Short mmCIF file of C-alpha atoms and ligand atoms in Angstrom, two decimals:
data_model
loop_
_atom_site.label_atom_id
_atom_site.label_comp_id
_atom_site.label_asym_id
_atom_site.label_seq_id
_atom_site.Cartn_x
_atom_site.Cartn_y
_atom_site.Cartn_z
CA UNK A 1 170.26 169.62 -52.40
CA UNK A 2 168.86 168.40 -55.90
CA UNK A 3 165.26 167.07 -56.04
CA UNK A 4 165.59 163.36 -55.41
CA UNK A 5 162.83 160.72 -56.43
CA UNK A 6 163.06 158.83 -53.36
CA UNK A 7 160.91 158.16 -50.40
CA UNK A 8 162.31 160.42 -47.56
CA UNK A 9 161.24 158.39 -44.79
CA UNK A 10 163.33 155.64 -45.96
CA UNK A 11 166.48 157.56 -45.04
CA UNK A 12 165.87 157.46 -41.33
CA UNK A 13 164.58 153.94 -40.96
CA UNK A 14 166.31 150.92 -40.80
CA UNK A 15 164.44 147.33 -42.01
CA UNK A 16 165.26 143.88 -40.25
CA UNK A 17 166.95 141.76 -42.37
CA UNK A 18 165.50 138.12 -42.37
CA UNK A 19 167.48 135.39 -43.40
CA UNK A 20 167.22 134.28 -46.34
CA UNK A 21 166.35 130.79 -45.29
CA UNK A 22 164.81 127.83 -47.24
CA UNK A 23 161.28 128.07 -47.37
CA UNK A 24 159.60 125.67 -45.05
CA UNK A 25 157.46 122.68 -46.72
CA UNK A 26 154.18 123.43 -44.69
CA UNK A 27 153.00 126.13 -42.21
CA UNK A 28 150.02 126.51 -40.77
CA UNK A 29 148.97 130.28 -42.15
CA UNK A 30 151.03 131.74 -45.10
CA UNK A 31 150.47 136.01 -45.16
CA UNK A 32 150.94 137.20 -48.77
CA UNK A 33 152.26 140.77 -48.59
CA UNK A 34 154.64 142.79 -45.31
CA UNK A 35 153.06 145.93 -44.87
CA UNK A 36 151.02 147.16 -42.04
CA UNK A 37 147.95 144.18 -42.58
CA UNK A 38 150.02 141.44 -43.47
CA UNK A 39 153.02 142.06 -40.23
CA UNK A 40 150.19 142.80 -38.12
CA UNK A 41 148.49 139.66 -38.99
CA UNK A 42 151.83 137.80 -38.66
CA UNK A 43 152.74 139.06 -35.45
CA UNK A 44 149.41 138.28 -33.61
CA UNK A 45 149.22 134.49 -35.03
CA UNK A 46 153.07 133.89 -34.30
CA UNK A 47 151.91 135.19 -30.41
CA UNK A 48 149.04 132.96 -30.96
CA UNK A 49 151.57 130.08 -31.55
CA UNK A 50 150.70 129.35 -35.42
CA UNK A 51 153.88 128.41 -37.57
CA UNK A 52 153.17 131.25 -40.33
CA UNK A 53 155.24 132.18 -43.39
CA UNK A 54 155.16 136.21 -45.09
CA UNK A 55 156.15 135.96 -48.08
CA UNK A 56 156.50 139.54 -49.58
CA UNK A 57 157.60 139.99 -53.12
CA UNK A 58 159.91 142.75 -52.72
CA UNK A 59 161.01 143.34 -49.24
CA UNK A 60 159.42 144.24 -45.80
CA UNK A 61 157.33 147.64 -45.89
CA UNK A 62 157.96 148.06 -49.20
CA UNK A 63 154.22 149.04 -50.57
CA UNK A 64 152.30 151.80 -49.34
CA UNK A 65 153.34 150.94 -45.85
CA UNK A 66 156.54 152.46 -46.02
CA UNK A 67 155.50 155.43 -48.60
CA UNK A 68 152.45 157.01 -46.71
CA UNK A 69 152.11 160.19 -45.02
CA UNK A 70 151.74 158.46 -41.05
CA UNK A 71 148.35 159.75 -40.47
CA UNK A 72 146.88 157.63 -38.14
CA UNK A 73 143.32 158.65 -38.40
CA UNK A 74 140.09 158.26 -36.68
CA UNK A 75 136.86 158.04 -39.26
CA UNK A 76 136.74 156.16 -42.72
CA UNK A 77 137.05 157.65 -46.26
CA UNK A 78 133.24 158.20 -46.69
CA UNK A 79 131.34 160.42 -43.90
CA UNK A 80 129.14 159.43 -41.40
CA UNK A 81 125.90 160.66 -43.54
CA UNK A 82 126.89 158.45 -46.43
CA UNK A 83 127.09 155.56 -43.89
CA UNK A 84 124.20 155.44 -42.31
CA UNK A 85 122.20 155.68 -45.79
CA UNK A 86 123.91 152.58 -46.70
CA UNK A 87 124.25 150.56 -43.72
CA UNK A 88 121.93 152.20 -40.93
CA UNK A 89 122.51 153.52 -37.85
CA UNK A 90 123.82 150.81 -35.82
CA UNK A 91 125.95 149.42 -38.32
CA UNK A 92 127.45 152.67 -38.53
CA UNK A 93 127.75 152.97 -35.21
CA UNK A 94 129.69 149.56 -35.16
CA UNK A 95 132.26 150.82 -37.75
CA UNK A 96 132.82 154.26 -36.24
CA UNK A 97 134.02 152.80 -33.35
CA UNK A 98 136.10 150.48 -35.14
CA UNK A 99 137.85 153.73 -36.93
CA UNK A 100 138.45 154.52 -33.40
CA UNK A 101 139.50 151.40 -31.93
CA UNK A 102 142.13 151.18 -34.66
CA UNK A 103 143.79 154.26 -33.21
CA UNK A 104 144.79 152.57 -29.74
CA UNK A 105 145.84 149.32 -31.89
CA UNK A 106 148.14 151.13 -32.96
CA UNK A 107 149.49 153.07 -30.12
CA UNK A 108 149.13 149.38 -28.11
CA UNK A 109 151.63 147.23 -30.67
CA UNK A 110 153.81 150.91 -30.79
CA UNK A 111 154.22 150.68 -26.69
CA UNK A 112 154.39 146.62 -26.54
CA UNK A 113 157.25 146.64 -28.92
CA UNK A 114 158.82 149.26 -27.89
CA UNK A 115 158.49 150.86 -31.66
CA UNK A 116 160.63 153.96 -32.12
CA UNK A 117 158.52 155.29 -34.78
CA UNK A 118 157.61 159.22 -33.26
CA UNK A 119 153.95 158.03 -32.53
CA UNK A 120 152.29 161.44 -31.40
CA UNK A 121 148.36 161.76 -30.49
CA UNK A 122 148.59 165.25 -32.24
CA UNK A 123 145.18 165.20 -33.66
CA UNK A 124 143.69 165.69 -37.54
CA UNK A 125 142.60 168.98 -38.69
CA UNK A 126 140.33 168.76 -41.91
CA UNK A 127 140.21 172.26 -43.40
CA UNK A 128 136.92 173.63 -45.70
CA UNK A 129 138.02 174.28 -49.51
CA UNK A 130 134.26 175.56 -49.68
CA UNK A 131 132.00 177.43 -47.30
CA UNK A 132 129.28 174.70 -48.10
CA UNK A 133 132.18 172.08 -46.54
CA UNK A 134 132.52 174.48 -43.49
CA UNK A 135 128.53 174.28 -42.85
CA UNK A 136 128.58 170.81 -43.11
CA UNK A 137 131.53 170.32 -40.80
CA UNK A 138 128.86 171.48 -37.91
CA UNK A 139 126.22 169.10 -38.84
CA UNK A 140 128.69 165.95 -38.71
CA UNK A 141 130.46 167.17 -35.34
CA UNK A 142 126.60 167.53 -34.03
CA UNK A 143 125.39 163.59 -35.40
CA UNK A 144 128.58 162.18 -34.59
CA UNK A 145 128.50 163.70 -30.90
CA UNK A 146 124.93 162.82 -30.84
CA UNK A 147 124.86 159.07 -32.47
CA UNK A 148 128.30 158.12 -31.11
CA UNK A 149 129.17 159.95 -28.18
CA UNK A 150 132.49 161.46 -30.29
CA UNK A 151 133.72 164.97 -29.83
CA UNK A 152 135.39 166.92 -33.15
CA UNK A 153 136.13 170.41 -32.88
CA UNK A 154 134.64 173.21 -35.42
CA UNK A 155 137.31 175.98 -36.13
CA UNK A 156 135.49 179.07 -37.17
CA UNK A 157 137.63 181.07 -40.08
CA UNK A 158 138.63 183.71 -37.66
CA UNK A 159 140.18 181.36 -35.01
CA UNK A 160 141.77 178.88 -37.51
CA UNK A 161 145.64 180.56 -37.09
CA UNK A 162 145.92 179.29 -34.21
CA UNK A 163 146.00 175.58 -36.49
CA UNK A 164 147.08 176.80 -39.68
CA UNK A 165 148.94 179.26 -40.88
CA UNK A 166 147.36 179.51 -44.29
CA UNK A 167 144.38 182.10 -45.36
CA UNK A 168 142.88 179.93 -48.17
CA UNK A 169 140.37 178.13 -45.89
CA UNK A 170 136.78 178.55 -44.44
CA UNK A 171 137.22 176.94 -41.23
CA UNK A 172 138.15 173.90 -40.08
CA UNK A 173 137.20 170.55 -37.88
CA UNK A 174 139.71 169.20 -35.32
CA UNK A 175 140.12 165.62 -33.79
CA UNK A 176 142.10 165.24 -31.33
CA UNK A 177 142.30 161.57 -30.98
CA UNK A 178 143.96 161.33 -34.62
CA UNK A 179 147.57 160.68 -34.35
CA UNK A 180 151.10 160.71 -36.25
CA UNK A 181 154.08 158.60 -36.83
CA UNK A 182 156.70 157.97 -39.39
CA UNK A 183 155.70 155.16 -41.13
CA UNK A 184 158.56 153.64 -42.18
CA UNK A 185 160.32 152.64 -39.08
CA UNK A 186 156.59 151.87 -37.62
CA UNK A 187 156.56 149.03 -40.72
CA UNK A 188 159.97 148.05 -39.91
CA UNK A 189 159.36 147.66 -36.41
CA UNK A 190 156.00 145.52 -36.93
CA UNK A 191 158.27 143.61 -38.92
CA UNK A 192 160.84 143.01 -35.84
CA UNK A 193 157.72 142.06 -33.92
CA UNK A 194 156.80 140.05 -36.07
CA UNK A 195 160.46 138.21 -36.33
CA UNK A 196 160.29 137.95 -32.44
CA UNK A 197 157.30 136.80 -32.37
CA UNK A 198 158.84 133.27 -34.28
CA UNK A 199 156.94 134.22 -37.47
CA UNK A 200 159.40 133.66 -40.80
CA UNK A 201 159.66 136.57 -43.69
CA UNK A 202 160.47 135.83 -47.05
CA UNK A 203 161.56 138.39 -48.70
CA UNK A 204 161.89 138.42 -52.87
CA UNK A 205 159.17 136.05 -52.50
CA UNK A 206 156.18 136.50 -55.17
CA UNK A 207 153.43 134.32 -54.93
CA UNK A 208 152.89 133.55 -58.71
CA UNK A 209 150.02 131.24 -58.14
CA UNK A 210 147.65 129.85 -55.56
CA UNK A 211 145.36 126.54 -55.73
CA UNK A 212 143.50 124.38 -53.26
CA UNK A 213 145.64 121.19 -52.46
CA UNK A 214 145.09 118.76 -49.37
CA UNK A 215 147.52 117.16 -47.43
CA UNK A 216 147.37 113.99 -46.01
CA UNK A 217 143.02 114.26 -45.73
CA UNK A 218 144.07 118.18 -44.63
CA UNK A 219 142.71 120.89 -46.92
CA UNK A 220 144.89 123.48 -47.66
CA UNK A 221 146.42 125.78 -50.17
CA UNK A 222 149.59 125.12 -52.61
CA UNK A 223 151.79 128.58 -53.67
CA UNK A 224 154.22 128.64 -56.44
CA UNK A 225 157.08 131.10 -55.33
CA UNK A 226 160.56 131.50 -57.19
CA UNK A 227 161.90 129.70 -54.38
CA UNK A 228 159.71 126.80 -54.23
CA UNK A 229 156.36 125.50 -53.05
CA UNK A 230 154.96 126.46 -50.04
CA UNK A 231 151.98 124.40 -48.51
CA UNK A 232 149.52 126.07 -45.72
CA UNK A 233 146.80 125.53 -44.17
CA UNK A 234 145.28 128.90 -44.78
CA UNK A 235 146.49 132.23 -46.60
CA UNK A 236 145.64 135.57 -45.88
CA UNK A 237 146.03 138.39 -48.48
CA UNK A 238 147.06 141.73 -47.01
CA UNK A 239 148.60 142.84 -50.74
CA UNK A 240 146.44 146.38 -50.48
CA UNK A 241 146.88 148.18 -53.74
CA UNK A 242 149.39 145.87 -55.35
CA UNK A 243 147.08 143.04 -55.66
CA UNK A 244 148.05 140.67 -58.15
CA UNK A 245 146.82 137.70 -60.75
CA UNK A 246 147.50 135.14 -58.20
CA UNK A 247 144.51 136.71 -56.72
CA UNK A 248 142.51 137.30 -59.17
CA UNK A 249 138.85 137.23 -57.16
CA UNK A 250 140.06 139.90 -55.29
CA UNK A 251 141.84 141.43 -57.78
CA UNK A 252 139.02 142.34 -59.65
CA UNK A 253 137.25 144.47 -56.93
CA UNK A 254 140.43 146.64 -56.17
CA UNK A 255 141.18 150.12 -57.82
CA UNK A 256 144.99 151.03 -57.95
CA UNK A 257 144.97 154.53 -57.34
CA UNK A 258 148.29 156.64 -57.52
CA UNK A 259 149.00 159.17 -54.52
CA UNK A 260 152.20 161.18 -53.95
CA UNK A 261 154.07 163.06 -51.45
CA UNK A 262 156.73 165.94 -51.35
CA UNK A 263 158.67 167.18 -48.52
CA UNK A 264 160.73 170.21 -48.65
CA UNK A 265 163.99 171.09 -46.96
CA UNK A 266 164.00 171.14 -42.47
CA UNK A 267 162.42 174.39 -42.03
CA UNK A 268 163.08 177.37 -39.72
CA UNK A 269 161.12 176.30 -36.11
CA UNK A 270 159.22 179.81 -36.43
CA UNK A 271 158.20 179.14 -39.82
CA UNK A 272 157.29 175.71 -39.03
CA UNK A 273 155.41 177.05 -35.74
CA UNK A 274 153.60 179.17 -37.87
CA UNK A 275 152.74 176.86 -40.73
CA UNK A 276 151.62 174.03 -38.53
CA UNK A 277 151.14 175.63 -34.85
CA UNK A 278 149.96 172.23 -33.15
CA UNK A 279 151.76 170.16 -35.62
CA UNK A 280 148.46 168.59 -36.95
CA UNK A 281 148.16 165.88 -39.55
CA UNK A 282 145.96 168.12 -41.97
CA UNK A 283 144.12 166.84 -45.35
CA UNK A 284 141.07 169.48 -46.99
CA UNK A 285 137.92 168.93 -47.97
CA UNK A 286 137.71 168.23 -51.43
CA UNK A 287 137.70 164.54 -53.86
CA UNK A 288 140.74 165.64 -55.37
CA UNK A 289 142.08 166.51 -51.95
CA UNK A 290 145.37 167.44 -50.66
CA UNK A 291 147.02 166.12 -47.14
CA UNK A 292 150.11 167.31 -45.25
CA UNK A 293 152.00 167.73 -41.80
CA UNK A 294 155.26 168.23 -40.59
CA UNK A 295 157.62 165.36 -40.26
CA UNK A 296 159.58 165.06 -36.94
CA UNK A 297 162.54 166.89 -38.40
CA UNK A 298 160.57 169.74 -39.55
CA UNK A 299 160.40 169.69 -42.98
CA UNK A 300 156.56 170.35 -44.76
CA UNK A 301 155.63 166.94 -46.18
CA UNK A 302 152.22 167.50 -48.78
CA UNK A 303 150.88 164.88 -50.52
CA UNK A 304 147.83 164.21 -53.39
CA UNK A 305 146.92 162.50 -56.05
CA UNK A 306 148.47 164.55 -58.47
CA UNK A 307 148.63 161.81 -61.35
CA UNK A 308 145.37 159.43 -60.72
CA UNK A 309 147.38 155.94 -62.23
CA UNK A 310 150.14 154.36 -60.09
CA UNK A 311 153.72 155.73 -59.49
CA UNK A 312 156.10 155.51 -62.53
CA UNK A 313 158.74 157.96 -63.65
CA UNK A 314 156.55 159.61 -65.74
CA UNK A 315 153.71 160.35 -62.70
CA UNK A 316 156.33 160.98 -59.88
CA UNK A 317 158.11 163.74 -62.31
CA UNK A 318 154.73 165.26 -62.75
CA UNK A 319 153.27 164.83 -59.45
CA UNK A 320 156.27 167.06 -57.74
CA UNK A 321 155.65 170.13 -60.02
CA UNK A 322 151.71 169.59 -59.49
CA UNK A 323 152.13 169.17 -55.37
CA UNK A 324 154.64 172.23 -55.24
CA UNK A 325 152.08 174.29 -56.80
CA UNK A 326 149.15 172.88 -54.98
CA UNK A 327 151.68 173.41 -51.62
CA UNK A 328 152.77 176.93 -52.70
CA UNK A 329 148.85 177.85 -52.97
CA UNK A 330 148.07 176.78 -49.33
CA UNK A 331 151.63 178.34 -48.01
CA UNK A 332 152.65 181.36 -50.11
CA UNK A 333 155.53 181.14 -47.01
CA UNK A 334 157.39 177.80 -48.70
CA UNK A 335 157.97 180.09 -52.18
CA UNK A 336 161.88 179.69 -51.89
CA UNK A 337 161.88 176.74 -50.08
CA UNK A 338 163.57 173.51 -51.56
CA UNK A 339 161.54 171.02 -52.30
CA UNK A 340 164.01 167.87 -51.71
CA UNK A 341 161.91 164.38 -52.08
CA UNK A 342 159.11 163.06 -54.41
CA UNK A 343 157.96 159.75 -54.31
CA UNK A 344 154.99 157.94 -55.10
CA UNK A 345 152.74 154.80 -53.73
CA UNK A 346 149.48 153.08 -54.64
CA UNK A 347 146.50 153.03 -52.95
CA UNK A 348 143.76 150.55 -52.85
CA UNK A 349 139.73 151.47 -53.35
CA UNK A 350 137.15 149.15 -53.25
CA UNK A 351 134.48 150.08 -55.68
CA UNK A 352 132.34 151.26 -52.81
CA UNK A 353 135.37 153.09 -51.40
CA UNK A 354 135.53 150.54 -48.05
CA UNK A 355 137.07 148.44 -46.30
CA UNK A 356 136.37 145.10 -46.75
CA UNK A 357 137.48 142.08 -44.79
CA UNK A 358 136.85 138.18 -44.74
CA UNK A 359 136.87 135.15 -46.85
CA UNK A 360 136.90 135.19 -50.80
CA UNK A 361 136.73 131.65 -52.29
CA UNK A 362 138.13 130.22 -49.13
CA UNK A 363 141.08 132.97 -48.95
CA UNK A 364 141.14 135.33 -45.86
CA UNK A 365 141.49 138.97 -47.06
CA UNK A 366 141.62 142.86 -45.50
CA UNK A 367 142.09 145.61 -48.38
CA UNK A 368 140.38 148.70 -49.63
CA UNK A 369 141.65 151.34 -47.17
CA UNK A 370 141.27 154.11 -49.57
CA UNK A 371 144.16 155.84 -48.01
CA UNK A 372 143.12 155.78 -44.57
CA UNK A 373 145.23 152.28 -44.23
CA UNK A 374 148.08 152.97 -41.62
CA UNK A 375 145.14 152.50 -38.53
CA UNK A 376 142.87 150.41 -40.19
CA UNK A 377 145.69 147.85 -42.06
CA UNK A 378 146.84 147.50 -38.87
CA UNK A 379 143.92 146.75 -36.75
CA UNK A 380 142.56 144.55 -39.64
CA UNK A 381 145.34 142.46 -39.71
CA UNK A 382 144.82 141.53 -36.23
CA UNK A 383 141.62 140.55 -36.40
CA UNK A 384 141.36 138.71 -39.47
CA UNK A 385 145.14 137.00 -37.49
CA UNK A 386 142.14 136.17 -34.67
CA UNK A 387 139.33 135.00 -36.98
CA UNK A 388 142.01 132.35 -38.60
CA UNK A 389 142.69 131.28 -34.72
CA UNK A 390 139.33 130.55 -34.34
CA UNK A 391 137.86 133.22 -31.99
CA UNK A 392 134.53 135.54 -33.75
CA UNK A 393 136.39 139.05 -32.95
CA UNK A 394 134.34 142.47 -33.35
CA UNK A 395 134.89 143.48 -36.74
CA UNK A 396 131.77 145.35 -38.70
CA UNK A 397 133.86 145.44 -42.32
CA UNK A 398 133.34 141.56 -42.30
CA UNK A 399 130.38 140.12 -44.85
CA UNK A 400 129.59 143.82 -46.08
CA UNK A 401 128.60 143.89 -49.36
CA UNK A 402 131.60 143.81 -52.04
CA UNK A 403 130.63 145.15 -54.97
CA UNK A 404 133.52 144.80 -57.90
CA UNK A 405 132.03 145.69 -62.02
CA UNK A 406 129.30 143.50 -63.65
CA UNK A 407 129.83 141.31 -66.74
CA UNK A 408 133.69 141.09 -66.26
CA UNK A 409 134.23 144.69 -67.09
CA UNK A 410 137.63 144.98 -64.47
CA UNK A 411 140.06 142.67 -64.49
CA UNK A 412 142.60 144.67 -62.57
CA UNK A 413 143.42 147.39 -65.12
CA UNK A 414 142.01 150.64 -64.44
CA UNK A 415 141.16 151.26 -67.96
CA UNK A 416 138.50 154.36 -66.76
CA UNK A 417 140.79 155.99 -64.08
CA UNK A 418 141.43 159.05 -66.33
CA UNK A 419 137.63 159.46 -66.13
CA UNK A 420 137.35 159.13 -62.58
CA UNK A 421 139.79 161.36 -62.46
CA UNK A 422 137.69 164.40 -64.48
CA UNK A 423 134.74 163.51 -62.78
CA UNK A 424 136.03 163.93 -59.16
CA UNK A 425 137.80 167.55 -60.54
CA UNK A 426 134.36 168.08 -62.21
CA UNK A 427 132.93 167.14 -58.77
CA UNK A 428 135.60 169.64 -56.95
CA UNK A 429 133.99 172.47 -58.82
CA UNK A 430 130.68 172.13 -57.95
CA UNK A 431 130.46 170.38 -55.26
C1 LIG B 501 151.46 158.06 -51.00
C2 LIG B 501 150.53 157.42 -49.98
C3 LIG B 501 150.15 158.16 -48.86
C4 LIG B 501 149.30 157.61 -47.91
N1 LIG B 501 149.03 158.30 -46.76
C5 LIG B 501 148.30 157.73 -45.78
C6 LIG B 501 148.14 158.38 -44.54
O1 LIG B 501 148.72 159.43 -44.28
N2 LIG B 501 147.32 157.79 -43.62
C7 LIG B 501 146.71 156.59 -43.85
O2 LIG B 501 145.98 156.11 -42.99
N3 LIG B 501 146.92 155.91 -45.00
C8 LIG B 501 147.72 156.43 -45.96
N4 LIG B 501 147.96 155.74 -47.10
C9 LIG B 501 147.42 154.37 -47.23
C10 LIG B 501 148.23 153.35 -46.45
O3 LIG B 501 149.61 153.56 -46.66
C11 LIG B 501 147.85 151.94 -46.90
O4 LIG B 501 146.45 151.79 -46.78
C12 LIG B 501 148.50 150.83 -46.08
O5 LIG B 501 149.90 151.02 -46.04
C13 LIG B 501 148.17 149.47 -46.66
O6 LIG B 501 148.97 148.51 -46.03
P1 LIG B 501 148.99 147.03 -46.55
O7 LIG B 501 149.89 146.25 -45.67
O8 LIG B 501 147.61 146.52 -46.71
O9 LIG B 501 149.58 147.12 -48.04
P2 LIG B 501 151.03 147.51 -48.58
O10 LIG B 501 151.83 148.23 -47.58
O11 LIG B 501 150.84 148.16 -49.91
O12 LIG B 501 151.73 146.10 -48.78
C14 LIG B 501 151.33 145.17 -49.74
C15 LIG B 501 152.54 144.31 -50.06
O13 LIG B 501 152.10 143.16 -50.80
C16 LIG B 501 153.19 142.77 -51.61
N5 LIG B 501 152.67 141.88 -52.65
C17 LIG B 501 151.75 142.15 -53.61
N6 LIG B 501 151.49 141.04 -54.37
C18 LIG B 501 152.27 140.04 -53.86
C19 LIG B 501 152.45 138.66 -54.20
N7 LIG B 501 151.80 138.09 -55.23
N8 LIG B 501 153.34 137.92 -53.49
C20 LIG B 501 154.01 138.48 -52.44
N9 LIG B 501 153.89 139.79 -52.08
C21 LIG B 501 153.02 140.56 -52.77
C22 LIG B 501 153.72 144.10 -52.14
O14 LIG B 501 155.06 143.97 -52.59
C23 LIG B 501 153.57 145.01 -50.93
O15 LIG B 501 154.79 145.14 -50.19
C24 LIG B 501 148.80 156.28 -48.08
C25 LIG B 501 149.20 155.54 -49.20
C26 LIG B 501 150.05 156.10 -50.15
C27 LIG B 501 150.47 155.29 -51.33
#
């Protein structure tokens, strides 16, 4: 089969299909965006009994939800070290076990809805580019068992076949409560749950514009759709990486960042067996990093950001020459294996490269998942769905500081992503 510039996991998932019904003249929360944060949201307010409207601009799961690699993992972007020199210990401590907690979220809505989406607590394996990375790898397992009562696993060189069946490594760090899925039918089934729940989707549905208008001595919010008005009494922005100008507060504190994926032909089960023994969702150690697993039908899926700016053409082409290379370096095995898919996706950084949660000029809001969105969307949507209904849930990425660029220097367009791009290869090498 020819190389195909599609996302693979769209060929074994199928999407609800809401009607495409009038849109109502007032609800009581409108969700701007179906993916992981903005389903999840919907689906825990419609149990709540809210009347809520998603209005998605393309259709359900079609962002990063759908395009992702279904790593489901524990930990955020930044390590614990970095952390606790910016927050402290405690808060730390607070949004470790968050990282956590996001894991059974998911596994929780997967077994209440009855999601057929090949969840699988397989565990993460992060694998040392650098012998410097390996060394460090013992000093987090040691704080994070110490501060947080968390066991990871250090893989010494010589014992790291038995996870991987490359050479190019210096060890490795296994956690076992990390998980996989396909993420496709996962977003398609939140979006089910979220039908069944009574919540309405509206699909082809851009918000173009968003102002403060009360009804009837009732503040609210007025959107401007290509189907009409739509009145609410709040809105909650779950648009990740595709954040728009009808937000434009929190437009201007989110990076677009380009990531892309390849997966090859179903492999041989030996050669899968030995590529992937414990069938591991695996990402390495550096800025510039590379991640990869085996999807449930065996073929090697290996993503990175192979282009820094979002998918077009142009990137995707690119990206699937850069990724085979980048794949053929870690498994010399794959040389005359077909590479079948390439597709690309946007991810969302926050200038501090966190999550960040809450209210922005009145506006509830979860983005800046830096790639580590499938657990954390998910859990975030939830609880900013249980903030709106009025209880004060756990949730340390609320009130956080948000940093976005002084003096107006963003407004959305990543003018300086080809230098962050040199400067985290200039930090691969020597670093
Ligand atoms: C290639 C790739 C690989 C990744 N791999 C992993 C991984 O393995 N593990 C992991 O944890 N994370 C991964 N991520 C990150 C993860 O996929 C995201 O963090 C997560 O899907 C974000 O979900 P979301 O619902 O917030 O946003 P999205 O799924 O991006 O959804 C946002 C939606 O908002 C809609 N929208 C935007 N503006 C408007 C508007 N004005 N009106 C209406 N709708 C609007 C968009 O159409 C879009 O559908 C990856 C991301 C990419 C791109």
């Amino acid at each position: 089969m020819a190389l195909e510039e599609q996302n693979y996991w769209l060929r074994t998932a199928e999407f609800p299909k809401p009607k495409a019904a009038r849109l109502p003249q007032g609800v009581d929360v409108a969700v701007i965006g179906a993916g992981f944060t903005g389903l999840s949201a919907a689906r825990t307010l419609a149990k709540r009994g809210a009347n809520v409207a998603v209005l998605e601009s393309e259709t359900i799961g079609w962002g990063a939800s759908s395009r992702n690699g279904g790593m489901v993992l524990t930990g955020l972007k930044l390590g614990v070290n970095k952390l606790i020199a910016r927050y402290g210990r405690e808060l730390t401590e607070r949004m470790y076990r968050a990282s956590l907690a996001t894991i059974d979220c998911v596994e929780r809505i997967v077994r209440e809805e009855a999601i057929d989406c090949d969840f699988s607590r397989c565990g993460h394996l992060e694998v040392a580019c650098k012998q410097k990375h390996f060394d460090d790898y013992a000093r987090q397992a040691e704080l994070i068992a110490r501060e947080f009562n968390h066991q990871l696993r250090v893989v010494e060189r010589n014992e790291l076949k038995a996870e991987i069946g490359s050479t190019i490594y210096y060890g490795g760090m296994v956690d076992e409560v990390s998980a996989g899925l396909n993420p496709a039918r996962y977003v398609a089934g939140l979006g089910e749950a979220a039908l069944r729940a009574g919540a309405g989707i509206f699909e082809h549905t851009r918000v173009q514009s968003l102002e403060r208008e009360s009804r009837q001595g009732e503040s609210g919010w007025k959107m401007v759709t290509p189907r009409g008005p739509l009145w609410a009494r709040e809105v909650f922005v779950g648009t990740s990486g595709y954040t728009g100008r009808a937000t434009p507060a929190l437009q201007g504190k989110i990076i677009p960042v380009g990531s892309f994926i390849i997966t090859t032909e179903v492999l041989r089960e030996e050669l899968a067996n030995e590529l992937s023994p414990r069938n591991r969702m695996i990402y390495d150690s550096k800025h510039y990093l590379y991640y990869y697993r085996l999807t449930p039908d065996r073929r090697m899926l290996f993503g990175g950001r192979a282009a820094f700016f979002p998918e077009s053409d142009q990137t995707i082409r690119r990206s699937a020459e850069i990724l085979r290379r980048g794949m053929l370096d870690v498994y010399p095995q794959l040389r005359d294996t077909k590479v079948e898919y390439v597709w690309g996706g946007t991810l969302d950084f926050a200038f501090d490269i966190m999550p960040h949660a809450g209210q922005i000029d009145g506006i509830y809001y979860a983005v800046g998942y830096a790639g580590h969105g499938v657990a954390m969307a998910t859990y975030q949507g939830q609880k900013i769905a249980e903030l709106i209904s009025g209880d004060t849930p756990e949730n340390p990425f609320v009130g956080i500081p948000f940093p976005g660029l002084p003096l107006g220097l963003y407004h959305g367009k990543p003018w300086f992503l080809p230098f962050a791009g040199i400067w985290y290869k200039l930090l691969d090498w020597v670093s």
